[in-house]
Coordinates of C-alpha atoms in Angstrom, one line a residue:
M1 CA -13.5 -79.4 123.8
K2 CA -13.8 -80.6 127.4
S3 CA -17.3 -82.0 126.6
V4 CA -16.0 -84.6 124.2
K5 CA -13.0 -85.9 126.1
R6 CA -13.4 -89.7 126.2
I7 CA -14.7 -90.8 129.6
A8 CA -14.1 -94.4 130.5
K9 CA -17.3 -96.3 130.1
H10 CA -18.5 -98.5 132.8
P11 CA -18.1 -102.2 131.9
T12 CA -21.8 -102.7 131.8
I13 CA -22.4 -99.7 129.5
S14 CA -19.6 -101.1 127.2
L15 CA -21.8 -104.2 126.6
L16 CA -24.1 -102.0 124.4
N17 CA -23.6 -102.2 120.7
S18 CA -25.6 -101.8 117.4
C19 CA -26.8 -105.4 117.7
T20 CA -28.2 -105.1 121.3
T21 CA -31.9 -105.8 121.3
L22 CA -34.4 -103.6 123.2
K23 CA -34.9 -106.4 125.8
E24 CA -31.2 -106.7 126.4
M25 CA -30.8 -102.9 126.7
K26 CA -33.6 -102.8 129.3
Q27 CA -31.8 -105.5 131.3
I28 CA -28.5 -103.5 131.2
H29 CA -30.5 -100.4 132.2
A30 CA -31.9 -102.3 135.2
Q31 CA -28.5 -103.4 136.4
L32 CA -27.2 -99.8 136.2
V33 CA -30.1 -98.5 138.2
V34 CA -29.8 -101.3 140.9
K35 CA -26.1 -100.6 141.3
G36 CA -26.7 -96.8 141.4
I37 CA -24.2 -96.2 138.6
L38 CA -26.6 -93.8 136.8
N39 CA -26.5 -91.5 139.7
N40 CA -23.1 -90.4 138.3
P41 CA -23.9 -87.7 135.7
H42 CA -20.9 -88.8 133.5
F43 CA -22.0 -92.4 133.4
H44 CA -25.7 -91.4 132.9
G45 CA -24.5 -89.2 129.9
Q46 CA -22.4 -92.1 128.5
F47 CA -25.4 -94.5 128.8
V48 CA -27.8 -92.1 127.0
A49 CA -25.2 -91.2 124.3
T50 CA -24.3 -94.9 123.7
I51 CA -28.0 -95.8 123.3
A52 CA -28.6 -92.9 120.9
L53 CA -25.5 -93.3 118.7
H54 CA -25.4 -97.1 118.3
N55 CA -28.9 -97.4 116.9
T56 CA -31.2 -94.6 115.9
T57 CA -34.2 -96.8 116.4
N58 CA -33.6 -96.4 120.2
L59 CA -33.7 -92.6 120.2
D60 CA -37.1 -92.5 121.9
Y61 CA -35.7 -94.6 124.7
A62 CA -32.7 -92.4 125.0
N63 CA -35.0 -89.4 125.2
K64 CA -37.0 -90.9 128.1
L65 CA -33.8 -91.5 130.0
L66 CA -32.7 -87.9 129.3
N67 CA -35.9 -86.6 130.7
H68 CA -35.0 -88.1 134.1
N69 CA -31.9 -85.9 134.3
N70 CA -32.4 -82.3 135.2
N71 CA -28.9 -81.3 134.4
P72 CA -27.6 -83.2 131.4
T73 CA -24.0 -82.7 130.5
L74 CA -22.9 -81.0 127.2
F75 CA -21.5 -84.3 126.0
T76 CA -24.9 -85.9 126.4
L77 CA -26.8 -83.1 124.6
N78 CA -24.2 -83.0 121.8
S79 CA -24.5 -86.7 121.4
M80 CA -28.3 -86.4 121.0
I81 CA -27.8 -83.6 118.4
R82 CA -25.3 -85.9 116.6
A83 CA -27.7 -88.9 116.7
Y84 CA -30.7 -87.0 115.4
S85 CA -28.6 -85.4 112.7
K86 CA -28.2 -88.9 111.2
S87 CA -31.8 -90.0 111.9
S88 CA -35.0 -89.8 109.8
T89 CA -36.0 -86.7 111.9
P90 CA -32.9 -84.5 111.9
S91 CA -34.9 -81.4 112.8
K92 CA -35.2 -82.6 116.3
S93 CA -31.5 -81.9 116.8
F94 CA -32.5 -78.2 117.4
H95 CA -34.6 -79.2 120.4
F96 CA -31.4 -80.2 122.2
Y97 CA -29.5 -77.2 120.9
A98 CA -32.3 -75.1 122.6
N99 CA -31.8 -77.1 125.8
I100 CA -28.1 -76.1 125.8
L101 CA -28.9 -72.4 125.2
H102 CA -31.6 -72.3 127.9
S103 CA -30.0 -74.6 130.5
N104 CA -30.2 -73.8 134.2
N105 CA -26.5 -74.7 134.3
N106 CA -24.7 -71.3 133.7
N107 CA -21.6 -73.2 132.7
L108 CA -23.3 -74.9 129.8
S109 CA -22.9 -73.3 126.4
P110 CA -22.5 -74.7 122.9
D111 CA -19.0 -75.7 121.8
N112 CA -17.3 -76.6 118.5
Y113 CA -18.9 -80.0 118.4
T114 CA -22.4 -78.6 118.9
F115 CA -22.1 -76.6 115.8
T116 CA -20.2 -79.3 113.8
F117 CA -23.3 -81.6 114.3
L118 CA -25.8 -78.8 113.8
V119 CA -24.4 -77.9 110.3
R120 CA -24.6 -81.6 109.4
T121 CA -28.3 -81.4 110.4
C122 CA -28.8 -78.4 108.1
A123 CA -27.1 -80.3 105.3
Q124 CA -29.4 -83.3 105.7
L125 CA -32.5 -81.1 105.9
Q126 CA -31.4 -79.1 102.8
A127 CA -32.4 -76.1 104.9
H128 CA -30.7 -73.0 103.4
V129 CA -32.1 -70.3 105.7
T130 CA -31.6 -72.4 108.8
G131 CA -28.0 -73.2 107.7
L132 CA -27.3 -69.4 107.4
C133 CA -28.7 -68.9 110.9
V134 CA -26.5 -71.7 112.3
H135 CA -23.5 -70.1 110.5
G136 CA -24.4 -66.8 112.2
A137 CA -24.5 -68.6 115.6
V138 CA -21.1 -70.1 114.9
I139 CA -19.7 -66.6 114.4
K140 CA -21.5 -65.3 117.4
H141 CA -20.0 -67.9 119.7
G142 CA -16.5 -67.5 118.2
F143 CA -16.1 -70.9 116.5
E144 CA -15.8 -69.7 112.8
L145 CA -12.0 -70.6 112.8
D146 CA -12.4 -74.0 114.3
P147 CA -11.3 -76.6 111.7
H148 CA -14.1 -79.1 112.6
V149 CA -16.8 -76.4 112.2
Q150 CA -15.2 -75.1 109.0
T151 CA -15.2 -78.6 107.5
G152 CA -18.9 -79.0 108.5
L153 CA -19.8 -75.7 106.9
V154 CA -18.0 -76.6 103.7
F155 CA -20.0 -79.8 103.6
M156 CA -23.3 -78.1 104.4
Y157 CA -22.9 -75.5 101.7
A158 CA -21.9 -78.2 99.2
E159 CA -25.1 -80.1 100.0
L160 CA -27.0 -76.9 99.5
G161 CA -25.3 -76.3 96.2
C162 CA -23.7 -73.0 97.3
L163 CA -20.1 -73.4 96.0
S164 CA -19.3 -69.7 96.4
S165 CA -20.1 -70.0 100.2
C166 CA -17.9 -73.1 100.3
H167 CA -15.1 -70.9 98.9
N168 CA -15.8 -68.1 101.4
V169 CA -15.5 -70.5 104.3
F170 CA -12.4 -72.3 103.0
D171 CA -10.7 -69.0 102.2
G172 CA -11.2 -68.0 105.8
A173 CA -9.3 -71.0 107.1
V174 CA -5.8 -69.8 108.2
E175 CA -4.2 -73.2 107.8
P176 CA -6.8 -75.7 106.5
D177 CA -6.0 -79.2 107.6
L178 CA -6.2 -82.3 105.4
V179 CA -9.8 -83.0 106.4
T180 CA -10.9 -79.4 105.5
Q181 CA -9.0 -79.5 102.2
T182 CA -10.7 -82.8 101.4
A183 CA -14.1 -81.4 102.2
M184 CA -13.4 -78.5 99.9
L185 CA -12.2 -80.7 97.1
N186 CA -15.3 -82.9 97.5
A187 CA -17.5 -79.7 97.5
C188 CA -16.0 -78.6 94.2
A189 CA -16.5 -82.0 92.6
K190 CA -20.0 -82.3 93.9
C191 CA -21.0 -78.8 92.6
G192 CA -19.5 -79.4 89.2
D193 CA -16.2 -77.5 89.4
I194 CA -14.2 -80.7 88.9
D195 CA -11.3 -78.9 87.2
F196 CA -10.7 -76.7 90.3
A197 CA -11.0 -79.8 92.4
R198 CA -8.3 -81.5 90.4
K199 CA -6.1 -78.4 90.7
M200 CA -6.5 -78.5 94.5
F201 CA -5.8 -82.2 94.5
D202 CA -2.6 -81.9 92.5
E203 CA -1.3 -79.1 94.8
M204 CA -2.1 -80.8 98.1
P205 CA 1.1 -81.6 100.0
E206 CA -0.5 -84.5 101.7
R207 CA -3.3 -86.9 100.5
D208 CA -4.9 -89.8 102.3
H209 CA -7.2 -92.5 100.9
V210 CA -10.3 -90.3 101.6
T211 CA -8.8 -87.5 99.4
W212 CA -8.1 -90.0 96.6
N213 CA -11.6 -91.4 96.9
A214 CA -13.1 -87.9 96.8
M215 CA -11.3 -87.2 93.6
I216 CA -12.3 -90.4 91.9
A217 CA -15.9 -89.9 93.1
G218 CA -15.9 -86.4 91.7
Y219 CA -15.0 -87.5 88.2
A220 CA -17.4 -90.4 88.4
Q221 CA -20.3 -88.2 89.5
C222 CA -19.9 -85.7 86.6
G223 CA -19.6 -88.5 84.0
R224 CA -15.9 -88.3 83.5
S225 CA -15.3 -92.0 84.2
R226 CA -12.2 -92.2 82.1
E227 CA -10.4 -89.6 84.3
A228 CA -11.7 -91.4 87.4
L229 CA -9.8 -94.5 86.2
D230 CA -6.7 -92.4 85.5
V231 CA -6.7 -91.1 89.1
F232 CA -7.2 -94.7 90.3
H233 CA -4.1 -95.8 88.3
L234 CA -2.2 -92.9 89.8
M235 CA -3.4 -94.0 93.3
Q236 CA -2.0 -97.5 92.7
M237 CA 1.4 -96.1 91.4
E238 CA 1.7 -94.1 94.6
G239 CA 1.1 -97.2 96.7
V240 CA -2.1 -95.9 98.4
K241 CA -4.0 -98.7 100.1
L242 CA -7.2 -99.5 98.3
N243 CA -10.3 -100.0 100.5
E244 CA -13.9 -100.9 99.9
V245 CA -14.9 -97.3 99.0
S246 CA -12.2 -97.2 96.4
M247 CA -13.3 -100.5 94.9
V248 CA -17.0 -99.4 94.7
L249 CA -16.1 -96.0 93.1
V250 CA -13.8 -97.7 90.5
L251 CA -16.4 -100.3 89.7
S252 CA -18.9 -97.5 89.1
A253 CA -16.5 -96.0 86.6
C254 CA -15.9 -99.4 85.0
T255 CA -19.6 -99.9 84.7
H256 CA -20.1 -96.5 83.0
L257 CA -17.3 -97.1 80.5
Q258 CA -18.1 -100.8 80.1
V259 CA -14.4 -101.7 80.6
L260 CA -14.8 -105.3 81.7
D261 CA -11.1 -106.0 82.1
H262 CA -10.7 -103.2 84.6
G263 CA -13.7 -104.6 86.5
R264 CA -12.2 -108.0 86.5
W265 CA -9.0 -106.6 87.9
V266 CA -10.9 -104.9 90.7
H267 CA -12.6 -108.2 91.5
A268 CA -9.3 -110.1 91.5
Y269 CA -7.8 -107.5 93.8
V270 CA -10.7 -107.9 96.2
E271 CA -10.2 -111.6 96.3
R272 CA -6.4 -111.6 96.5
Y273 CA -6.2 -109.0 99.3
K274 CA -9.3 -110.3 101.1
V275 CA -11.1 -106.9 100.9
R276 CA -14.3 -107.4 103.0
M277 CA -17.2 -108.3 100.6
T278 CA -19.8 -105.9 102.0
V279 CA -23.3 -105.7 100.5
T280 CA -22.4 -102.4 98.8
L281 CA -19.2 -103.9 97.2
G282 CA -21.0 -107.1 96.1
T283 CA -23.9 -105.1 94.6
A284 CA -21.4 -103.0 92.7
L285 CA -19.7 -106.1 91.3
V286 CA -23.1 -107.6 90.3
D287 CA -24.0 -104.3 88.5
M288 CA -20.6 -104.1 86.8
Y289 CA -20.7 -107.6 85.4
A290 CA -24.3 -107.4 84.3
K291 CA -23.8 -104.0 82.5
C292 CA -20.7 -105.3 80.8
G293 CA -22.6 -108.2 79.4
N294 CA -21.2 -111.0 81.6
V295 CA -24.4 -112.1 83.2
D296 CA -23.1 -115.5 84.3
R297 CA -20.4 -113.9 86.4
A298 CA -22.8 -111.4 87.8
M299 CA -25.1 -114.2 89.0
Q300 CA -22.1 -116.1 90.4
V301 CA -21.2 -113.1 92.5
F302 CA -24.9 -112.6 93.5
W303 CA -25.4 -116.2 94.7
G304 CA -22.0 -116.2 96.4
M305 CA -22.9 -113.2 98.6
K306 CA -23.6 -114.0 102.3
E307 CA -25.8 -110.9 102.7
R308 CA -28.0 -109.3 100.0
N309 CA -30.3 -106.2 100.4
V310 CA -33.0 -104.8 98.2
Y311 CA -30.5 -103.0 96.0
T312 CA -28.5 -106.3 95.4
W313 CA -31.7 -108.1 94.3
S314 CA -32.7 -105.1 92.2
S315 CA -29.3 -105.1 90.4
A316 CA -29.5 -108.8 89.7
I317 CA -33.1 -108.6 88.4
G318 CA -32.2 -105.6 86.3
G319 CA -29.0 -107.3 85.1
L320 CA -30.9 -110.3 83.8
A321 CA -33.5 -108.1 82.1
M322 CA -31.0 -105.9 80.4
N323 CA -29.2 -109.0 79.0
G324 CA -32.3 -110.4 77.5
F325 CA -33.3 -112.9 80.2
G326 CA -36.7 -111.5 81.0
E327 CA -38.3 -114.6 82.3
E328 CA -35.4 -115.4 84.5
S329 CA -35.5 -111.8 85.9
L330 CA -39.2 -112.3 86.8
D331 CA -38.4 -115.7 88.5
L332 CA -35.7 -113.9 90.5
F333 CA -38.2 -111.3 91.6
N334 CA -40.4 -114.1 92.9
D335 CA -37.4 -115.6 94.8
M336 CA -36.8 -112.1 96.3
K337 CA -40.4 -112.0 97.6
R338 CA -40.1 -115.5 99.0
E339 CA -37.0 -114.4 100.8
G340 CA -39.1 -111.7 102.5
V341 CA -37.2 -108.8 101.0
Q342 CA -39.5 -105.8 100.5
P343 CA -39.2 -104.4 96.9
N344 CA -38.8 -100.7 96.3
G345 CA -39.2 -98.4 93.4
I346 CA -35.8 -99.4 91.9
T347 CA -36.9 -103.0 92.0
F348 CA -40.0 -102.3 90.0
I349 CA -37.9 -100.5 87.3
S350 CA -36.0 -103.8 86.9
V351 CA -39.2 -105.8 86.9
L352 CA -40.8 -103.7 84.3
K353 CA -37.7 -104.0 82.1
G354 CA -38.0 -107.8 82.5
C355 CA -41.6 -107.7 81.3
S356 CA -40.5 -105.6 78.3
V357 CA -37.9 -108.1 77.3
V358 CA -40.4 -110.9 76.8
G359 CA -43.3 -108.7 75.7
L360 CA -45.5 -109.4 78.8
V361 CA -47.5 -106.2 78.6
E362 CA -50.4 -107.5 80.8
E363 CA -48.0 -108.8 83.4
G364 CA -46.1 -105.6 83.3
R365 CA -49.4 -103.7 83.9
K366 CA -50.1 -106.1 86.9
H367 CA -46.8 -105.3 88.5
F368 CA -47.2 -101.6 87.8
D369 CA -50.6 -101.6 89.6
S370 CA -49.2 -103.7 92.5
M371 CA -46.7 -101.0 93.3
R372 CA -49.3 -98.8 94.9
N373 CA -52.0 -101.3 95.7
V374 CA -49.8 -104.0 97.4
Y375 CA -46.6 -102.3 98.4
G376 CA -47.7 -98.6 98.8
I377 CA -45.0 -97.4 96.4
G378 CA -46.1 -94.4 94.3
P379 CA -45.0 -94.8 90.7
Q380 CA -42.4 -92.3 89.6
L381 CA -41.8 -90.8 86.2
E382 CA -39.4 -93.6 85.2
H383 CA -42.1 -96.3 85.9
Y384 CA -44.6 -94.4 83.7
G385 CA -42.0 -94.1 80.9
L386 CA -41.3 -97.8 81.0
M387 CA -45.0 -98.6 80.7
V388 CA -45.3 -96.3 77.7
D389 CA -42.2 -98.1 76.2
M390 CA -43.7 -101.5 76.9
Y391 CA -46.9 -100.6 75.1
G392 CA -45.0 -99.0 72.2
R393 CA -42.6 -101.9 71.6
A394 CA -45.6 -104.2 71.4
G395 CA -47.0 -102.0 68.7
R396 CA -49.9 -100.8 70.8
L397 CA -49.3 -97.2 70.1
K398 CA -52.8 -95.9 70.8
E399 CA -52.8 -97.6 74.2
A400 CA -49.4 -96.0 74.8
L401 CA -50.9 -92.6 74.0
N402 CA -53.9 -93.2 76.2
F403 CA -51.6 -94.2 79.0
I404 CA -49.7 -91.0 78.7
N405 CA -52.9 -88.9 78.7
S406 CA -54.0 -90.7 81.9
M407 CA -50.9 -90.0 83.9
P408 CA -51.6 -88.2 87.1
M409 CA -48.8 -85.7 86.6
R410 CA -47.7 -83.8 83.5
P411 CA -46.2 -86.3 81.0
H412 CA -42.5 -85.9 80.9
V413 CA -39.9 -86.1 78.1
G414 CA -39.2 -89.8 78.8
A415 CA -42.8 -90.9 78.2
W416 CA -43.1 -88.9 74.9
S417 CA -39.6 -90.1 73.8
A418 CA -40.7 -93.7 74.3
L419 CA -43.8 -93.1 72.2
L420 CA -41.7 -91.3 69.5
H421 CA -39.3 -94.2 69.4
A422 CA -42.2 -96.7 69.0
C423 CA -43.5 -94.5 66.2
R424 CA -40.1 -94.7 64.5
M425 CA -40.2 -98.5 64.8
Y426 CA -43.7 -98.8 63.4
K427 CA -43.5 -95.9 61.0
N428 CA -46.4 -94.0 62.4
K429 CA -45.9 -90.4 61.2
E430 CA -49.0 -88.8 62.7
L431 CA -48.4 -90.0 66.3
G432 CA -44.7 -89.3 65.8
E433 CA -45.4 -85.6 65.0
I434 CA -47.5 -85.3 68.1
A435 CA -44.9 -86.9 70.3
Q436 CA -42.1 -84.7 68.8
R437 CA -44.1 -81.5 69.4
K438 CA -44.7 -82.5 73.0
I439 CA -41.0 -83.2 73.6
V440 CA -40.0 -79.8 72.1
E441 CA -42.5 -78.0 74.3
L442 CA -40.8 -79.5 77.3
E443 CA -37.2 -79.3 76.0
D444 CA -36.8 -77.1 73.0
K445 CA -33.3 -78.3 72.4
N446 CA -33.8 -82.0 72.6
D447 CA -31.8 -83.3 69.6
G448 CA -33.3 -86.8 69.9
A449 CA -36.8 -85.6 69.2
Y450 CA -35.8 -83.9 65.9
V451 CA -33.6 -86.8 64.9
L452 CA -36.2 -89.5 65.5
L453 CA -38.9 -87.6 63.6
S454 CA -36.5 -87.0 60.7
N455 CA -35.9 -90.8 60.6
I456 CA -39.7 -91.3 60.3
Y457 CA -39.9 -88.7 57.5
A458 CA -36.9 -90.4 55.8
D459 CA -38.6 -93.7 55.9
Y460 CA -41.3 -92.0 53.7
K461 CA -38.6 -90.4 51.5
N462 CA -40.0 -87.1 52.6
W463 CA -36.8 -85.2 52.1
E464 CA -38.5 -81.8 52.2
S465 CA -39.7 -82.4 55.8
V466 CA -36.3 -83.8 56.8
S467 CA -34.6 -80.7 55.5
S468 CA -37.1 -78.4 57.2
L469 CA -36.4 -80.1 60.5
R470 CA -32.7 -79.7 60.0
Q471 CA -33.2 -75.9 59.3
T472 CA -35.3 -75.7 62.5
M473 CA -32.5 -77.3 64.5
K474 CA -30.0 -74.8 63.1
A475 CA -32.3 -71.9 63.8
K476 CA -32.8 -73.0 67.4
G477 CA -29.1 -73.9 68.0
V478 CA -29.9 -77.6 68.5
K479 CA -26.9 -79.7 68.0
K480 CA -26.9 -83.5 67.5
L481 CA -24.9 -85.5 69.9
P482 CA -21.8 -86.8 68.1
G483 CA -21.2 -90.5 67.9
C484 CA -18.6 -91.8 70.3
S485 CA -17.3 -95.3 70.8
V486 CA -15.0 -96.7 73.5
I487 CA -12.8 -99.8 73.4
E488 CA -10.4 -101.2 76.1
V489 CA -7.0 -102.5 75.0
D490 CA -4.5 -103.8 77.5
G491 CA -6.1 -102.0 80.3
E492 CA -6.2 -98.6 78.5
V493 CA -9.4 -97.0 77.4
H494 CA -9.5 -95.6 73.9
E495 CA -12.2 -93.2 72.8
F496 CA -13.2 -92.4 69.2
I497 CA -15.5 -89.5 68.3
V498 CA -16.9 -88.9 64.8
G499 CA -14.5 -86.7 62.9
D500 CA -11.7 -86.8 65.4
K501 CA -8.4 -88.0 64.0
S502 CA -6.3 -87.2 67.0
H503 CA -5.6 -90.8 68.0
P504 CA -1.8 -91.5 67.8
R505 CA -2.5 -94.6 65.6
Y506 CA -5.1 -93.0 63.4
D507 CA -3.1 -93.5 60.2
E508 CA -3.0 -97.3 60.9
I509 CA -6.7 -97.2 61.6
E510 CA -7.4 -95.6 58.3
M511 CA -5.4 -98.2 56.5
K512 CA -7.3 -100.9 58.3
L513 CA -10.6 -99.2 57.4
E514 CA -9.6 -99.3 53.7
E515 CA -8.7 -103.0 54.0
I516 CA -12.0 -103.7 55.6
S517 CA -13.8 -101.8 52.8
K518 CA -12.0 -103.8 50.1
C519 CA -12.8 -107.1 51.9
L520 CA -16.4 -106.2 52.3
R521 CA -16.8 -105.3 48.6
L522 CA -15.2 -108.6 47.6
S523 CA -17.7 -110.4 49.8
G524 CA -20.6 -108.7 48.0
Y525 CA -21.3 -106.1 50.6
V526 CA -23.6 -103.3 49.6
A527 CA -23.9 -100.3 52.0
N528 CA -27.2 -99.8 53.7
T529 CA -27.5 -96.1 53.3
N530 CA -30.9 -95.7 54.9
P531 CA -29.4 -94.3 58.1
V532 CA -27.9 -91.4 56.1
L533 CA -31.1 -89.6 55.7
F534 CA -30.5 -86.7 53.4
D535 CA -31.1 -86.8 49.7
I536 CA -27.5 -86.9 48.6
E537 CA -25.5 -89.1 46.3
E538 CA -25.0 -92.7 47.3
E539 CA -21.2 -92.4 47.2
E540 CA -21.4 -89.5 49.8
K541 CA -23.6 -91.6 52.0
E542 CA -21.2 -94.6 51.9
D543 CA -18.3 -92.3 52.9
A544 CA -20.4 -90.9 55.8
L545 CA -21.2 -94.4 57.0
S546 CA -17.5 -95.6 56.9
K547 CA -16.6 -92.9 59.4
H548 CA -19.0 -94.0 62.1
S549 CA -17.2 -94.3 65.4
E550 CA -18.0 -97.9 66.1
K551 CA -16.3 -98.9 62.8
V552 CA -13.3 -96.9 63.7
A553 CA -13.2 -98.6 67.1
I554 CA -13.6 -102.1 65.6
A555 CA -10.7 -101.3 63.1
F556 CA -8.5 -100.3 66.1
G557 CA -9.5 -103.5 67.9
L558 CA -8.4 -105.5 64.8
I559 CA -4.9 -104.0 64.8
S560 CA -4.5 -104.0 68.6
L561 CA -6.0 -107.1 70.1
K562 CA -4.9 -110.7 69.6
G563 CA -7.2 -112.9 67.6
V564 CA -8.5 -114.9 70.6
V565 CA -9.6 -111.7 72.5
P566 CA -13.1 -110.5 71.7
I567 CA -13.4 -106.9 70.4
R568 CA -15.7 -105.1 72.8
V569 CA -17.0 -101.7 71.8
V570 CA -19.4 -99.4 73.7
M571 CA -21.3 -96.7 72.0
N572 CA -23.2 -93.6 73.2
L573 CA -25.8 -93.9 70.4
R574 CA -27.8 -96.7 68.9
I575 CA -26.0 -98.6 66.2
C576 CA -27.3 -98.1 62.7
W577 CA -28.3 -101.1 60.5
D578 CA -25.3 -100.7 58.2
C579 CA -22.8 -100.8 61.1
H580 CA -24.7 -103.8 62.5
N581 CA -24.3 -105.7 59.2
V582 CA -20.7 -104.6 58.7
A583 CA -19.7 -105.8 62.2
K584 CA -21.4 -109.2 61.4
M585 CA -19.4 -109.5 58.2
I586 CA -16.1 -108.5 59.8
S587 CA -16.6 -111.2 62.4
K588 CA -16.6 -113.7 59.5
I589 CA -14.0 -112.2 57.3
F590 CA -11.4 -111.6 60.0
N591 CA -12.5 -114.6 62.2
R592 CA -13.1 -112.4 65.2
E593 CA -15.7 -112.3 68.0
I594 CA -17.2 -108.7 68.2
I595 CA -19.5 -107.4 70.9
V596 CA -21.0 -104.0 70.5
R597 CA -23.1 -102.5 73.2
D598 CA -25.1 -99.4 72.1
R599 CA -27.5 -97.5 74.3
N600 CA -30.3 -100.0 73.6
R601 CA -28.8 -103.5 73.5
F602 CA -25.9 -105.9 73.2
H603 CA -25.0 -107.1 69.7
H604 CA -22.8 -110.2 69.7
F605 CA -21.3 -111.3 66.4
K606 CA -19.3 -114.4 65.6
D607 CA -18.5 -116.3 62.4
G608 CA -20.7 -114.0 60.4
F609 CA -23.8 -114.6 62.6
V610 CA -25.6 -112.7 65.3
K611 CA -24.7 -115.0 68.2
N612 CA -27.0 -113.2 70.6
V613 CA -28.9 -110.0 70.5
Q614 CA -29.6 -109.0 74.1
V615 CA -32.2 -106.4 74.5
L616 CA -31.0 -103.7 76.9
W617 CA -33.7 -101.5 78.4
L618 CA -31.6 -98.9 80.0
S619 CA -32.6 -96.4 82.6
F620 CA -34.7 -93.6 81.2
T621 CA -31.9 -91.2 82.3
F622 CA -30.8 -91.5 78.6
W623 CA -34.3 -91.2 77.0
Y624 CA -33.6 -93.2 73.9
P625 CA -30.7 -91.6 72.1
P626 CA -31.2 -91.0 68.4
I627 CA -30.3 -93.3 65.5
R628 CA -27.4 -91.6 63.9
G629 CA -26.6 -90.7 60.4
E630 CA -28.3 -87.5 59.4
Y631 CA -25.7 -84.9 59.5

């Protein structure tokens, strides 16, 4: 503990900060040498530690200084371990640990801070065996009960994915403090045991803003964004001060759920309470507005930011592309290059999406080639998948297949799914069968592959093949993802799943659905039953269509939202043609503006017209979810 007691810095050393240039640092160094201040081992250690910790790019300089000291203090060596644990070469931390162990100074031995920084190094290195060795050294030197070290070990094992080891360390804590409890909560959330994390959270006698943020982040990371917002609301009710981290986490949840009103509230809070608009927070706002379909507001935030990094530019470029503004996204990419911002792999994902929107296949190929040839960025699987998608959507299916076969690595599910989706679009049964077989070879329970191929067979009225695919799915235990739609009403998120009648106002919703059906029939509506692919009676098909989750959500919006408020529905699947047409007619019959975002695009309906269909090339994380309707 003695090694980390704060020693008063010399006024000259205090001049150093993260903005100090190398030239200025050398000038400060010269003054310290001339005045003989560095002859004092404490000030020498402070100077080395300050250089190392304020800017990792100066680690080499700090090393050279350290080499001129035959007996560095434990504080100095611990500071070097800490600095390297955060650097791009964390393994060098162990060099200074070895210096402690083999020091000529018999009084020098590792302390709790030494091991706290070393376990962080192991976490960054993802070094499981080394982590176990460090844990053994912790026990050998008697620091296994130190709360700082315990917290570090919990963090390390969480990063290594060893939740059972996290529990073992935590259970060994006699009286774990708030920091250790928060680390354990975060570990459970990170490793997928979010329910245990919530149990811990509810039982904690004391919670600070870090604990609250860890719980929100845990829900957001495992895709339970609705519960993340619930925790956020509880945080507000308990009067916990919201900071930038809280705002970014909540915006992430808002983006995932597409709840624009929540996102607007967060933005208003940031402006009202003057929360510092960091690059991270600004980028999160740009991303939220873009993915909720408000691209104008997204670009207002973007241009209003004083500082923008590559992720901010990439989010704005991708936001324009996903909202149908392909040419504008490519113009913004050119602006980015003129600003001297170096693009990265994420940037090129956004650029390729922009090329897809406007069908610029050749330009897309040029940008794809420039990744490696100009910027030295090796294309990843998602870039290859987007290129296949680009060829496929342009109807160049054979070129898409040739591109897949020329990939330098084994083609992944995303590439084959893009081809299969294009085969569905252009009714190419032969290539569709090839793509489906390849997908099933890679993921034998990929429901989307079966569904898309069954759609192709249904287009040919080949019910025997459709039925055969269905039997194969049953035999393999493949279950189709159920349709789910989300709508936000008065700040509350409502979720509707096909077949689920648990909503407290479901009786009213059913009455509204019946009213909608009558109005549609009077307007001459005839159900488009193509999405219901089995050879069953038309009346049964119409009944199946009427229960689609987006129709239920729209009905709920009609009974819950005032006429001037647009009805915004977010789906987890692609909207079928019948629901598309029904939403368009509802907008005219009930004089309502309806915006439906499915996994592929925005559908904007007003006065019985499609006001704007904004093509939305989402991340290949989702691999083209199926068109619904079969089962």
